[in-house]
Coordinates of C-alpha atoms in Angstrom, one line a residue:
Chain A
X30 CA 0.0 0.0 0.0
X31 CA 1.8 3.3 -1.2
X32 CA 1.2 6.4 0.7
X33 CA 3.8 9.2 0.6
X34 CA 7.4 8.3 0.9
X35 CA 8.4 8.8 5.0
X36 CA 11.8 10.2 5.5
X37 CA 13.4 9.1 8.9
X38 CA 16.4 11.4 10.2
X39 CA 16.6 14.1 12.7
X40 CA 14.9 17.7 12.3
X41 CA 18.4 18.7 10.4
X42 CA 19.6 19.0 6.7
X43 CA 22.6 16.5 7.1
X44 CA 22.3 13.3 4.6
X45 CA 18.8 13.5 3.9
X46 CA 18.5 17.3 2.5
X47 CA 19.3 16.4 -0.5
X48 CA 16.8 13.9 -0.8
X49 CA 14.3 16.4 0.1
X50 CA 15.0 18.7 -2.4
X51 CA 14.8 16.2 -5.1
X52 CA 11.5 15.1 -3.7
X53 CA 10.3 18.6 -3.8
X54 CA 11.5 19.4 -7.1
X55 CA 9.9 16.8 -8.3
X56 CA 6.7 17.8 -7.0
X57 CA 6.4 14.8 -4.3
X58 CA 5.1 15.6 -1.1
X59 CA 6.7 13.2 1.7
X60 CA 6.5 12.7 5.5
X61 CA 8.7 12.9 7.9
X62 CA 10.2 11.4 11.5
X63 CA 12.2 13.1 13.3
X64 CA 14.7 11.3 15.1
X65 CA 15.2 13.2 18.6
X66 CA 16.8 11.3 20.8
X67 CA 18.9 8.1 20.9
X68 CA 16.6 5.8 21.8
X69 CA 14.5 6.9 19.0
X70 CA 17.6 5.2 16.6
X71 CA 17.8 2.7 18.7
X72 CA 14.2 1.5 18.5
X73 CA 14.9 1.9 14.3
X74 CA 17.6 -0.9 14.7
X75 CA 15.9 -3.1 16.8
X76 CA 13.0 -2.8 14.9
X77 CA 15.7 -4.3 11.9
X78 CA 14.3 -1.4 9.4
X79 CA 18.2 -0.1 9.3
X80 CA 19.9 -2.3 6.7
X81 CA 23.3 -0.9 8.0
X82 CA 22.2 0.4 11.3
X83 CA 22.5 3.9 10.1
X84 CA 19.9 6.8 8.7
X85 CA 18.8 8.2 6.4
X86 CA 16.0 5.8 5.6
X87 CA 13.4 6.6 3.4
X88 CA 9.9 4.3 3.5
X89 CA 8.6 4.3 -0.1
X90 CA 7.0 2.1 -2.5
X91 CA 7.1 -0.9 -0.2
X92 CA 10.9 -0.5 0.6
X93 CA 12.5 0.2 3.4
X94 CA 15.7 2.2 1.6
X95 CA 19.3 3.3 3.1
X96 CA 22.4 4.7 1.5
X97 CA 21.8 8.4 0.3
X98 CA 22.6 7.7 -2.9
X99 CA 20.7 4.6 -3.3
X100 CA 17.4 6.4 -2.5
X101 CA 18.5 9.5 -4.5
X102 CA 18.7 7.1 -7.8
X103 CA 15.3 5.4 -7.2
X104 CA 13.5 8.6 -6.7
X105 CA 15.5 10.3 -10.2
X106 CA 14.6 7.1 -12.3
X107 CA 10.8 7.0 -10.4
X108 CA 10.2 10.8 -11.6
X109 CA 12.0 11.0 -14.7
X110 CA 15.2 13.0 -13.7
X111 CA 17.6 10.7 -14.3
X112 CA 18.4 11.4 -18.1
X113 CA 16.7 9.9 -21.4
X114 CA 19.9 7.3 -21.9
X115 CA 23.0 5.1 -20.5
X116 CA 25.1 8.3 -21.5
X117 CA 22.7 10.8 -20.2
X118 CA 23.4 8.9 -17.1
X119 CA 27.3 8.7 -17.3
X120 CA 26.6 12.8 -17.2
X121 CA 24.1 12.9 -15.3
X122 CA 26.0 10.6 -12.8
X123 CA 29.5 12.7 -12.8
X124 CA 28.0 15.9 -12.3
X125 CA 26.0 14.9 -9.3
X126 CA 29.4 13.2 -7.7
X127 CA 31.4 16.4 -8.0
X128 CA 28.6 18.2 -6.6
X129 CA 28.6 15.8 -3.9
X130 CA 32.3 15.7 -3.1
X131 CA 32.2 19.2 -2.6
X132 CA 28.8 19.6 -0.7
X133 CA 30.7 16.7 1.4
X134 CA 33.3 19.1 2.2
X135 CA 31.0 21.8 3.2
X136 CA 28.2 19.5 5.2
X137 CA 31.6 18.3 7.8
X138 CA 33.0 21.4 8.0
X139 CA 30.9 22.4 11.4
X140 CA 33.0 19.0 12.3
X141 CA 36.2 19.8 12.2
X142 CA 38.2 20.8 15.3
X143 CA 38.3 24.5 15.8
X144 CA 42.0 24.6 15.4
X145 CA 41.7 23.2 12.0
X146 CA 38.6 25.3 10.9
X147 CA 40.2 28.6 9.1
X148 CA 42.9 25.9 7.3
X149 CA 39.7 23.8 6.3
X150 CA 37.1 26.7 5.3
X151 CA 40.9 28.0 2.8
X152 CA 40.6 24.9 1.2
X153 CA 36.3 24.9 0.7
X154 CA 36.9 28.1 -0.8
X155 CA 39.8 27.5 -2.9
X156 CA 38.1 24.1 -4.9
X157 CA 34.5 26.3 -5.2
X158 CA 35.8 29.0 -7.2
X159 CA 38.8 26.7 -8.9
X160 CA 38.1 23.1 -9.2
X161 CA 33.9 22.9 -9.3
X162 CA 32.0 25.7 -10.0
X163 CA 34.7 26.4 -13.4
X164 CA 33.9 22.7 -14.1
X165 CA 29.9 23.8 -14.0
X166 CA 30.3 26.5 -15.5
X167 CA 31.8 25.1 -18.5
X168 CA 29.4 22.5 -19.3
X169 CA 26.6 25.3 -19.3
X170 CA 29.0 27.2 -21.7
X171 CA 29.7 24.3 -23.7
X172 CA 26.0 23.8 -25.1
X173 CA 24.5 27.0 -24.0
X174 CA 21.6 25.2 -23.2
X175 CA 19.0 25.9 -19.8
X176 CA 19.8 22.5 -18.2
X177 CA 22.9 20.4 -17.5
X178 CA 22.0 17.7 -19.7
X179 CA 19.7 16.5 -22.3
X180 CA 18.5 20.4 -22.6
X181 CA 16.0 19.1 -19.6
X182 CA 15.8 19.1 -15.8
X183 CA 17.6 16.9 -14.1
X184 CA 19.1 15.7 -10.6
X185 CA 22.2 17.5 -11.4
X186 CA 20.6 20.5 -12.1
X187 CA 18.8 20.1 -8.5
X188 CA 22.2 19.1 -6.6
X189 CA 23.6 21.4 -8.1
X190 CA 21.7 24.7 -7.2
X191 CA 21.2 23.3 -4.0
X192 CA 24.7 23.2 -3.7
X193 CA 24.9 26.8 -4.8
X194 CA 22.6 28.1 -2.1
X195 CA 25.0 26.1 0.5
X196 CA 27.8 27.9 -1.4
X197 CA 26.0 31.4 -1.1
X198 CA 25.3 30.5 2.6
X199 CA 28.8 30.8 3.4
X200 CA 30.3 33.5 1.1
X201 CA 27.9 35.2 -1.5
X202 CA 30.9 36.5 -3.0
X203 CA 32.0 32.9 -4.3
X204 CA 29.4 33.1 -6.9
X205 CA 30.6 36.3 -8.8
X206 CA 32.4 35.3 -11.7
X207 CA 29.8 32.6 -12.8
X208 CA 27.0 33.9 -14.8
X209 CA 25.4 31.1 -16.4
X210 CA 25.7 28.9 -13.0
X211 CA 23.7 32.2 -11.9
X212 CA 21.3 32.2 -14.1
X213 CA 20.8 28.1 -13.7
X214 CA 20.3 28.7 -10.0
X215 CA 17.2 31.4 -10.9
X216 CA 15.9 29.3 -13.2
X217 CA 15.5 26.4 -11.4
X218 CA 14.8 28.4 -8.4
X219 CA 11.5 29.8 -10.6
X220 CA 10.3 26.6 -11.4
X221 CA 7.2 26.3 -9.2
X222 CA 7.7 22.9 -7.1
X223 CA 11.3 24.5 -6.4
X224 CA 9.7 28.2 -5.8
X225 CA 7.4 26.7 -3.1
X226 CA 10.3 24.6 -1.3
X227 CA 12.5 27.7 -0.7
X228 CA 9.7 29.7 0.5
X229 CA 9.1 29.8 4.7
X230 CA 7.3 26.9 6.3
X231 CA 8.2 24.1 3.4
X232 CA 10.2 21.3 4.9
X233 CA 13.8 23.0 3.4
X234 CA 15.8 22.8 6.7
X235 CA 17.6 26.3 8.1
X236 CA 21.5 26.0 7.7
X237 CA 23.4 24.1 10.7
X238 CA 23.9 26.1 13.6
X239 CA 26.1 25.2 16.8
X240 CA 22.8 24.0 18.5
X241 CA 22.0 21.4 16.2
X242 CA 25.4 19.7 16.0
X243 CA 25.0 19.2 19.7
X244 CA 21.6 17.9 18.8
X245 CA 23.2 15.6 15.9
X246 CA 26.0 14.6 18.3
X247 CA 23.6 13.4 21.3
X248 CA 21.5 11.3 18.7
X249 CA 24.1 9.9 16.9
X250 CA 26.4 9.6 19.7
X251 CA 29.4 10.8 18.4
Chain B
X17 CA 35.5 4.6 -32.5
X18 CA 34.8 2.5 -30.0
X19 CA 38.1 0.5 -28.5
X20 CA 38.4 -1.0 -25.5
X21 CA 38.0 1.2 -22.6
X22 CA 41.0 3.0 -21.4
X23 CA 41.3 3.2 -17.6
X24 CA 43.9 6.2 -16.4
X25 CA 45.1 6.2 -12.5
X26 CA 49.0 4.8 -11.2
X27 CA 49.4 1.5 -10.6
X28 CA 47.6 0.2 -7.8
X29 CA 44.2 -0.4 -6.4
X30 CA 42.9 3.2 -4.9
X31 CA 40.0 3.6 -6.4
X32 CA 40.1 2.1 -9.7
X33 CA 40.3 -1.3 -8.6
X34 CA 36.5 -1.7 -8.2
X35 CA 36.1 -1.3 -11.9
X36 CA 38.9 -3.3 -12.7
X37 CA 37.0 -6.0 -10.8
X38 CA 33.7 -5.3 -12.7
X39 CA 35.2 -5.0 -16.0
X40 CA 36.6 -8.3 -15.7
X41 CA 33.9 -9.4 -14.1
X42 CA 32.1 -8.7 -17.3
X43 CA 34.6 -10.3 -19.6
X44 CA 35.5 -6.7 -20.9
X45 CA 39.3 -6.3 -22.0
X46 CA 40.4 -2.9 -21.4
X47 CA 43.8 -1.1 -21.5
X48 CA 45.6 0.8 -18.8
X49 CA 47.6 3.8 -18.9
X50 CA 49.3 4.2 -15.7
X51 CA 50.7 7.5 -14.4
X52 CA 54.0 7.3 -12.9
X53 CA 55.0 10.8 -11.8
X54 CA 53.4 14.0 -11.0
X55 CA 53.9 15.6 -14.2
X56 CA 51.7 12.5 -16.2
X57 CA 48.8 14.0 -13.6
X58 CA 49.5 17.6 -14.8
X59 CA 49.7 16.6 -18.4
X60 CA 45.8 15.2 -18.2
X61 CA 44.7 18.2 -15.8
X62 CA 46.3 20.8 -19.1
X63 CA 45.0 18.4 -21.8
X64 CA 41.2 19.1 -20.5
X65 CA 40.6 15.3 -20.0
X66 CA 39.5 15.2 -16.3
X67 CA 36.8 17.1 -15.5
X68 CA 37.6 17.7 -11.9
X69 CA 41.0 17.4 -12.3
X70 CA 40.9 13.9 -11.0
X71 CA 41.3 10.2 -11.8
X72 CA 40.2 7.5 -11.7
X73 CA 39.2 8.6 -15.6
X74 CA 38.0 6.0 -18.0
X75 CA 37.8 6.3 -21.8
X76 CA 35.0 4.5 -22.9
X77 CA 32.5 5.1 -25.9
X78 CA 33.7 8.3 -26.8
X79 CA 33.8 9.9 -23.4
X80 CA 36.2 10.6 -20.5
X81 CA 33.9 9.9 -17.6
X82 CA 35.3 10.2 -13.9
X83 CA 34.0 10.1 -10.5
X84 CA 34.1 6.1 -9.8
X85 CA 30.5 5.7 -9.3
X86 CA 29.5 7.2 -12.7
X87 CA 32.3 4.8 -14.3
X88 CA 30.7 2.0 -12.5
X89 CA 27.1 2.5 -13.0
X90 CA 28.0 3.1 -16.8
X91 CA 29.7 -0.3 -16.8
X92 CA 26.9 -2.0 -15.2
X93 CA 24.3 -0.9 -17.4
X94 CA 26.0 -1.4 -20.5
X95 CA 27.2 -5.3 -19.7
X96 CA 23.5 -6.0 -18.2
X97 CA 24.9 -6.2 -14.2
X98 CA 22.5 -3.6 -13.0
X99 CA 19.3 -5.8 -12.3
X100 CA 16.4 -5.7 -14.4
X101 CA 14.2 -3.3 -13.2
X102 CA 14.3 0.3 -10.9
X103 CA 13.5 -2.1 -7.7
X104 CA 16.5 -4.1 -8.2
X105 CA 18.6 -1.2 -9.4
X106 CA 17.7 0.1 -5.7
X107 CA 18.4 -2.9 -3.9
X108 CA 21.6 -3.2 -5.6
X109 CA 22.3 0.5 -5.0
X110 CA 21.9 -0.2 -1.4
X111 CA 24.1 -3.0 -1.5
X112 CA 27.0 -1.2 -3.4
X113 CA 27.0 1.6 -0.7
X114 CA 27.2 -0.6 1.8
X115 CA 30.2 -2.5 0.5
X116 CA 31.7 1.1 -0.6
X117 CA 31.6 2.3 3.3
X118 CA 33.3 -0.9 4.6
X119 CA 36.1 -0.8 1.5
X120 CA 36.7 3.4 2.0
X121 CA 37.7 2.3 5.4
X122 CA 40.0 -0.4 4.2
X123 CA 40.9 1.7 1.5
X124 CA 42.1 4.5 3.4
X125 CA 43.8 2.4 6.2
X126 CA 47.6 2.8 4.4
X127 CA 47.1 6.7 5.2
X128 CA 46.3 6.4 8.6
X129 CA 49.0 7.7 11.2
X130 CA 50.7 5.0 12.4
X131 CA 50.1 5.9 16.2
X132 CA 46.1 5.9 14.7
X133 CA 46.4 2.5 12.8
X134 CA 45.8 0.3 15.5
X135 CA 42.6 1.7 16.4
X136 CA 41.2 2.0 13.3
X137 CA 42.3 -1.3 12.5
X138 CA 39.7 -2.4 15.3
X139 CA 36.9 -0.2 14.4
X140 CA 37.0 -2.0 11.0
X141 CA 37.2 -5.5 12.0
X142 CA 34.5 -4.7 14.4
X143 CA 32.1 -3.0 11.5
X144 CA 33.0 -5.8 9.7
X145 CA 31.8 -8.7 11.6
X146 CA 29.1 -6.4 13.5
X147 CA 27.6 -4.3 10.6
X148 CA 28.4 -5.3 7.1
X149 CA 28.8 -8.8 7.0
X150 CA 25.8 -9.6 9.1
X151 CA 23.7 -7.3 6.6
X152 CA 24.8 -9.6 3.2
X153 CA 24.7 -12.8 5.2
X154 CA 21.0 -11.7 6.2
X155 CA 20.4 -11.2 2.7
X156 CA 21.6 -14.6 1.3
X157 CA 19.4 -16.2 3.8
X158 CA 16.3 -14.5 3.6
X159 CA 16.0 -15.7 0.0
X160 CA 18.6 -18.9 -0.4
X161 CA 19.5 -17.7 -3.7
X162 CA 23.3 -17.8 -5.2
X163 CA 23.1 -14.4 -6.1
X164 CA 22.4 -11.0 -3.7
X165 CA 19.6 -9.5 -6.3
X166 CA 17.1 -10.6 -8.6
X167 CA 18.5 -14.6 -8.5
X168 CA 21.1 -13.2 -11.1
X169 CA 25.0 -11.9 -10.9
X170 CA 25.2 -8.2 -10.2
X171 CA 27.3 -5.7 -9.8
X172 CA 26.3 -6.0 -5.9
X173 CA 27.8 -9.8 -6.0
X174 CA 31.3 -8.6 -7.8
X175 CA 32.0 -5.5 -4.9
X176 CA 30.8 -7.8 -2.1
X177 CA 33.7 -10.7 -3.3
X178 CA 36.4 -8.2 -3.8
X179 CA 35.6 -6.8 -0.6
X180 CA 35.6 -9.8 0.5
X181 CA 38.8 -10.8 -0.9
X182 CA 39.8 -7.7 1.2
X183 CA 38.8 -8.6 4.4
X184 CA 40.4 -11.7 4.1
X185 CA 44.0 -10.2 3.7
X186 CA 43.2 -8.3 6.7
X187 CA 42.3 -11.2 8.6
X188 CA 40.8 -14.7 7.6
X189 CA 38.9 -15.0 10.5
X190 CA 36.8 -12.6 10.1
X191 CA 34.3 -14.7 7.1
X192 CA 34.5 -17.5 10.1
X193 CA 30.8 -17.2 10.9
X194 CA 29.6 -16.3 7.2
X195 CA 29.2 -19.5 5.6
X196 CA 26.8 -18.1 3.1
X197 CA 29.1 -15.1 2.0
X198 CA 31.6 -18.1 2.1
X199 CA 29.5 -19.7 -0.4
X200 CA 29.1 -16.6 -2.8
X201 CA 32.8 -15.9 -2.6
X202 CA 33.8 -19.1 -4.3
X203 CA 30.8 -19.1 -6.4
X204 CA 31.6 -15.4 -7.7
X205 CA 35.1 -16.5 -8.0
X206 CA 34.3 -19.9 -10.2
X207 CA 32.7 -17.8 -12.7
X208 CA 35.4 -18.3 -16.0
X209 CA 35.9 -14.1 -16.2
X210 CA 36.6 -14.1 -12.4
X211 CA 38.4 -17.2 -12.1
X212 CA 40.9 -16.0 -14.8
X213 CA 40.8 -12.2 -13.1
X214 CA 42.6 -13.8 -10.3
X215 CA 45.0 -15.3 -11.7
X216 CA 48.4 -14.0 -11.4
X217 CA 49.2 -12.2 -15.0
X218 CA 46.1 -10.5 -14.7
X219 CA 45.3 -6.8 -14.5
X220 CA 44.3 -7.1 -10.8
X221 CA 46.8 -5.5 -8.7
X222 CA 48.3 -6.5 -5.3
X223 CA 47.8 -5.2 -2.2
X224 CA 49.4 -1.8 -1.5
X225 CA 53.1 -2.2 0.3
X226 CA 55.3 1.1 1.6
X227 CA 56.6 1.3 -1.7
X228 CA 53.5 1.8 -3.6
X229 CA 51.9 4.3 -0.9
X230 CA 55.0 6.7 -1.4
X231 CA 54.6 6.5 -5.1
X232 CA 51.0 7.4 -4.9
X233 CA 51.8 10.0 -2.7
X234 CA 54.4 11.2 -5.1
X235 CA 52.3 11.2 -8.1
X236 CA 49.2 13.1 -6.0
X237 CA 51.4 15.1 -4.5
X238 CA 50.0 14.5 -0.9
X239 CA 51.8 14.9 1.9

């Protein structure tokens, strides 16, 4: 019996943000439940619906899925933003993994030990504006076309202007010299499922304040 | 023109060896261009061919894919090791991660610091026979069937064996209680393409020794 898919994580962008935004772009309301304290995880493994003991989860279509990137491919291939062909997915596929290795960098980053933090936010900086927006940027140049690939949506175009609000989030200024990333992240940001999910009171969660790594730590004891 | 794929990295396992694995897996020949000192690196960053400046970077069908998971899905589809349907392609997603987690561990392990090593040697053994191996056994057993998905090889069969392979050069004893990952291990590794990917001769490269971890950190100019 399908219902809406029901995310499991805590109240917190972490793992599963990206899974919401492709859910919302794709026009798919979802539950969620929020993890809040350990024994809340703990019930989740006991009750054996954590494959590797770890969130996110996602309950949908009779599944009960883990591993981000497992339930972001079922969701892209269930709602047709995964690419018409194998090579549209090669694409498709690289540019959502170099948005990932950097949105990787930028998700630990409230990690790191404080004496490490100015040597580590350097290094964020320094592969935005050389290594992965240029690479963006280029692709959109290469074909002048509205969307990464295919000239159609796709999850790359959705990781990736999520990733571009993370990357405005910490320095606004890290956008300047990309136009056509620019204009991607408007467009994209117009589209009306995408419109309504950055507007107040959608299920887009605030950026990751001191208070909620304390929250993450207590539930995921580390 | 469509050759044989052309895998670019140094010469070891990092992070190309899973798709040398499924490649031969797949009864695939491919060629290998190994870089052997930093400049070889430069020379592909200035030539345009890695988008991200990285390797692993495969030539195959007329493009220069990186990022290992794009490689590997693209080899999965295309030699019919992805399942048959978006429910299997999930359950083998799942799968893959999961072997990917353990193996990054395992991977990483040679850049530990050595007053670090014997603690994270623990940790893995103990996710091993706590976490991961319990998960695959689990799914063996629910079904009985030789193969983790769909009753038919996958790429979720080849990571689990060469992570498995793995786990054994860390430490035998750790399959012990797995008698049905046991079972999938030499099935796997009976398959003709396997069998001969094993052999010594083959492209499959050895585990990494001091010698090979200061190359690599030669060539990628890590510290």
């Amino acid at each position: 019996m399908s219902g809406k898919p029901i995310l499991h994580y805590f109240n917190g962008r972490g793992r599963m943000e990206c899974i919401r935004w492709l859910l919302a772009a794709a026009g798919v309301e979802f539950e969620e439940k929020f993890i809040e304290k350990p024994e809340d995880l703990d019930k989740l493994k006991n009750d054996g619906s954590l494959m590797f003991q770890q969130v996110p989860m996602v309950e949908i279509d009779g599944m009960k899925l883990v591993q981000t990137r497992a339930i972001l491919n079922y969701i892209a291939t269930k709602y047709n933003l995964y690419g018409k062909d194998i090579k549209e997915r090669a694409l498709i596929d690289m540019y959502s993994e170099g948005v990932a290795d950097l949105g990787e960098m930028i998700m630990l980053f409230p990690l790191s030990p404080p004496a490490e933090k100015d040597a580590k936010l350097t290094l964020i900086r320094e592969k935005t504006t050389n290594r992965y927006l240029p690479a963006f940027e280029n692709v959109l140049k290469s074909h002048g076309q509205d969307y990464l690939v295919g000239n159609k949506l796709s999850r790359a175009d959705i990781h990736l202007v999520e990733l571009l609000y993370d990357v405005e989030e910490l320095d606004p200024s890290l956008l300047a010299n990309f136009p056509l990333l620019k204009a991607l992240k408007a467009r994209v940001s117009n589209l009306p499922t995408v419109k309504k999910f950055l507007q107040p009171g959608s299920q887009r969660k605030p950026p990751t304040d001191e208070k909620k790594i304390e929250e993450a730590r207590k539930v995921f004891k580390f």
